[in-house]
Short mmCIF file of C-alpha atoms in Angstrom, two decimals:
data_model
loop_
_atom_site.label_atom_id
_atom_site.label_comp_id
_atom_site.label_asym_id
_atom_site.label_seq_id
_atom_site.Cartn_x
_atom_site.Cartn_y
_atom_site.Cartn_z
CA MET Y 1 100.40 76.15 95.56
CA VAL Y 2 99.64 72.86 97.94
CA ALA Y 3 97.83 75.40 101.12
CA LEU Y 4 95.74 76.87 98.39
CA GLY Y 5 94.66 74.18 97.28
CA LEU Y 6 94.33 71.50 99.93
CA GLY Y 7 92.89 75.06 101.98
CA ALA Y 8 90.04 74.90 99.73
CA MET Y 9 89.05 71.10 100.10
CA PHE Y 10 89.20 71.41 103.24
CA SER Y 11 87.16 73.92 103.18
CA GLY Y 12 84.36 72.34 101.92
CA HIS Y 13 82.64 72.08 98.05
CA ASP Y 14 81.68 75.83 97.26
CA ALA Y 15 86.01 76.73 98.22
CA PHE Y 16 86.59 73.80 96.44
CA ARG Y 17 84.03 75.00 93.58
CA ALA Y 18 85.43 78.19 93.53
CA LEU Y 19 88.97 77.99 93.41
CA VAL Y 20 88.24 75.91 90.57
CA VAL Y 21 86.76 78.69 88.39
CA VAL Y 22 89.15 80.65 89.36
CA ALA Y 23 91.68 77.91 87.31
CA GLY Y 24 89.16 77.59 84.55
CA VAL Y 25 89.22 81.05 83.44
CA ILE Y 26 92.83 81.54 83.69
CA GLY Y 27 93.54 78.27 82.04
CA ALA Y 28 91.43 79.63 79.18
CA TRP Y 29 92.99 82.55 79.22
CA GLU Y 30 96.42 81.23 79.02
CA LEU Y 31 94.83 79.31 75.68
CA LEU Y 32 94.40 82.29 74.59
CA ARG Y 33 97.89 83.91 75.45
CA MET Y 34 99.53 80.97 73.57
CA ALA Y 35 97.07 81.58 70.63
CA ARG Y 36 97.61 85.06 70.64
CA HIS Y 37 101.99 84.03 70.51
CA LYS Y 38 101.37 81.78 67.53
CA GLY Y 39 99.24 83.77 64.98
CA GLY Y 40 102.63 86.75 65.92
CA GLN Y 41 104.80 84.01 65.05
CA GLY Y 42 102.92 84.13 61.18
CA GLY Y 43 99.64 82.56 61.53
CA PHE Y 44 98.01 79.69 62.23
CA ALA Y 45 99.17 76.52 60.28
CA PRO Y 46 96.29 73.76 60.07
CA GLY Y 47 95.33 71.63 63.38
CA ASP Y 48 96.53 75.08 65.01
CA VAL Y 49 92.78 76.23 65.74
CA ALA Y 50 91.38 72.46 65.98
CA ALA Y 51 93.92 71.94 68.65
CA LEU Y 52 93.04 74.84 70.51
CA ALA Y 53 89.53 74.29 70.16
CA GLY Y 54 90.22 70.91 71.84
CA TYR Y 55 92.51 71.01 74.75
CA PHE Y 56 89.43 74.22 75.03
CA VAL Y 57 86.91 71.62 75.45
CA ILE Y 58 89.30 68.64 78.32
CA LEU Y 59 89.24 71.92 80.68
CA VAL Y 60 85.69 72.92 80.56
CA PHE Y 61 84.97 68.66 80.55
CA GLY Y 62 87.86 68.68 83.61
CA CYS Y 63 86.04 71.55 85.68
CA LEU Y 64 83.37 70.54 85.78
CA GLY Y 65 85.01 66.32 86.49
CA LEU Y 66 86.43 67.64 89.37
CA LEU Y 67 83.28 69.34 91.21
CA GLN Y 68 81.29 65.83 90.08
CA LEU Y 69 84.39 64.52 92.24
CA SER Y 70 83.63 66.90 95.21
CA SER Y 71 80.51 67.00 94.90
CA GLU Y 72 80.07 63.49 94.41
CA GLY Y 73 82.67 61.69 96.63
CA GLY Y 74 83.57 65.08 98.50
CA ARG Y 75 87.97 65.54 100.21
CA THR Y 76 88.34 61.33 100.50
CA VAL Y 77 88.11 61.80 96.15
CA LEU Y 78 89.48 64.41 96.21
CA LEU Y 79 92.57 63.72 98.01
CA TYR Y 80 92.94 60.44 96.56
CA ILE Y 81 91.96 62.06 92.43
CA ILE Y 82 95.90 63.51 93.47
CA GLY Y 83 97.73 61.12 94.95
CA LEU Y 84 96.16 58.64 92.61
CA VAL Y 85 97.83 61.82 89.84
CA ILE Y 86 101.16 61.59 92.08
CA VAL Y 87 101.86 58.09 91.67
CA ALA Y 88 101.21 58.31 88.25
CA ASP Y 89 103.12 60.68 87.43
CA SER Y 90 107.15 59.84 89.93
CA MET Y 91 106.48 56.28 89.51
CA GLY Y 92 106.73 56.94 85.55
CA TYR Y 93 109.07 58.87 85.66
CA LEU Y 94 111.27 56.63 88.48
CA VAL Y 95 110.23 53.81 85.93
CA GLY Y 96 110.88 55.18 82.66
CA LYS Y 97 114.36 56.98 83.76
CA THR Y 98 115.48 53.43 85.42
CA LEU Y 99 114.25 51.56 82.86
CA GLY Y 100 114.29 53.53 79.50
CA GLY Y 101 113.46 51.04 76.00
CA PRO Y 102 111.09 52.40 73.21
CA LYS Y 103 109.36 56.09 73.29
CA PHE Y 104 105.81 55.80 73.59
CA TRP Y 105 105.15 58.84 71.57
CA PRO Y 106 107.71 60.77 70.40
CA ARG Y 107 106.80 63.62 68.09
CA VAL Y 108 104.71 64.77 70.77
CA SER Y 109 106.50 64.45 74.44
CA PRO Y 110 110.28 62.63 72.94
CA LYS Y 111 110.90 62.23 76.85
CA LYS Y 112 108.22 59.61 77.90
CA THR Y 113 108.93 56.42 77.74
CA TRP Y 114 106.39 53.10 77.45
CA SER Y 115 108.36 51.26 80.37
CA GLY Y 116 107.68 54.93 81.53
CA ILE Y 117 103.61 55.44 81.27
CA LEU Y 118 103.51 51.49 82.48
CA GLY Y 119 105.04 52.03 85.45
CA GLY Y 120 102.55 54.83 86.32
CA TRP Y 121 99.87 52.06 85.87
CA ILE Y 122 101.48 49.71 88.01
CA GLY Y 123 102.14 52.34 91.58
CA VAL Y 124 99.07 53.72 90.60
CA ALA Y 125 96.55 50.27 90.93
CA ILE Y 126 98.98 49.79 93.71
CA LEU Y 127 97.39 51.90 95.33
CA ALA Y 128 94.05 51.57 94.15
CA ALA Y 129 94.16 47.99 96.18
CA TYR Y 130 95.34 49.99 99.22
CA ALA Y 131 92.94 53.54 99.07
CA HIS Y 132 89.56 51.58 98.08
CA GLN Y 133 89.17 50.58 101.50
CA PHE Y 134 89.42 54.57 102.77
CA MET Y 135 86.42 55.30 100.26
CA PRO Y 136 83.01 56.86 100.76
CA GLU Y 137 80.63 53.13 101.69
CA GLY Y 138 78.94 52.30 98.80
CA PHE Y 139 81.33 54.05 96.05
CA VAL Y 140 82.31 51.94 93.86
CA ARG Y 141 83.62 48.26 93.36
CA TYR Y 142 87.00 47.45 94.41
CA TRP Y 143 88.14 45.25 91.35
CA PHE Y 144 86.61 48.25 88.70
CA PHE Y 145 88.43 50.69 91.08
CA ILE Y 146 91.26 49.24 90.58
CA THR Y 147 90.44 49.02 86.67
CA SER Y 148 88.82 52.94 86.86
CA SER Y 149 91.85 54.43 88.32
CA VAL Y 150 94.50 52.91 86.22
CA ILE Y 151 92.65 54.41 83.44
CA LEU Y 152 92.17 57.70 84.85
CA ALA Y 153 96.05 57.83 85.82
CA PHE Y 154 96.48 56.55 81.16
CA ALA Y 155 94.03 59.88 80.70
CA SER Y 156 96.12 62.69 84.03
CA GLN Y 157 100.09 60.68 81.76
CA LEU Y 158 97.40 61.43 79.12
CA GLY Y 159 96.89 65.40 79.74
CA ASP Y 160 101.01 66.01 80.60
CA ILE Y 161 101.56 64.85 76.33
CA LEU Y 162 98.88 66.62 75.15
CA GLU Y 163 100.23 70.28 77.14
CA SER Y 164 103.47 69.66 76.45
CA GLY Y 165 102.29 69.21 72.37
CA LEU Y 166 100.34 71.80 72.24
CA LYS Y 167 102.57 73.76 73.70
CA ARG Y 168 105.52 72.82 71.01
CA ARG Y 169 102.19 73.54 67.93
CA MET Y 170 101.89 76.74 69.51
CA GLY Y 171 105.57 78.33 69.62
CA VAL Y 172 105.53 78.69 73.52
CA LYS Y 173 107.76 77.43 76.94
CA ASP Y 174 104.48 77.60 79.18
CA SER Y 175 101.81 77.89 79.25
CA SER Y 176 102.22 81.41 81.44
CA ASN Y 177 104.25 82.90 83.78
CA ILE Y 178 101.58 82.99 85.92
CA ILE Y 179 102.93 81.06 89.32
CA PRO Y 180 107.05 82.22 89.27
CA GLY Y 181 109.26 79.10 88.58
CA HIS Y 182 106.15 76.87 87.58
CA GLY Y 183 104.53 78.76 84.44
CA GLY Y 184 100.83 77.94 84.43
CA VAL Y 185 97.74 77.14 85.28
CA LEU Y 186 97.64 74.52 82.29
CA ASP Y 187 101.36 73.50 83.98
CA ARG Y 188 100.44 72.61 86.95
CA PHE Y 189 97.24 71.39 85.96
CA ASP Y 190 97.13 70.09 83.40
CA ALA Y 191 97.13 65.85 84.27
CA LEU Y 192 94.08 66.95 86.59
CA LEU Y 193 92.83 68.26 84.11
CA ALA Y 194 92.75 65.18 81.55
CA LEU Y 195 91.52 62.82 84.40
CA GLY Y 196 88.18 65.34 85.12
CA ALA Y 197 87.94 65.01 82.00
CA LEU Y 198 87.61 61.49 81.35
CA ALA Y 199 85.41 61.66 84.49
CA PHE Y 200 83.43 63.72 83.99
CA LEU Y 201 82.79 61.63 80.36
CA LEU Y 202 82.42 59.03 81.83
CA ASN Y 203 79.27 60.01 84.42
CA LEU Y 204 77.82 61.23 81.86
CA LEU Y 205 78.13 57.66 79.80
CA PHE Y 206 77.61 55.22 82.68
CA GLY Y 207 75.97 57.44 85.70
#
C-alpha cells in the first residue's frame, strides 16, 4: 500500500488522480456493501440512510480535496498531508494511552480521549512549524499554516471516529476485506478522506 501510494505520487498528478478515483469507486462500493448488510439484518433504523449519505458526501469531497491538493501543491504538499495524518494518529494514541482521562465521544468511539485529541493537535502544530519552510513559495503564511494544519488534523481525527460510528451503526467490523489484514479502503483512509473533504470545502469558501 505504501509503495503504491508513493509510486503514484512520485509518478505525477495523473497517476495520483487515477489512484484516488479507484479508491473512491472502491469506497462507494464499500458503503453499498455496508448498506446491504444492514438491510439483511432487519432493515434500516431512522438515521441510517442519512449516515450513509453523509459519509458518501465525505467520500466524494475527500477525493476532490486530495486531487485539488495534488494539482495545486504537488508532491510536497501531499507528503506533508500524509505526514500530518500519521502524526495526529500516532501522537493521539501515545498521549491518550499515557494520560487517559475523559472520553471525547464515548458513544461513537469509546477509546478516544480528550488528551489524545489534544496530543494529536500539539504534534501536528510542531510538525507544521518545522515543515512550513519546505512548502511551495507563497503557499500560505506561517501562522495560518500552523492553525489550518491543526484544524485539518482535527478533521482527520473526526474522520476516524465517524467511520467507526458508521460501521457500528451498520453492524460490520470492517468496511470490506479487500485489503487482507487491514479491512477496506474506508478503514485505511478514513482520516485522509475527512481531511481532504475539509480542505475542499475551505478552498471552495475562501479560495
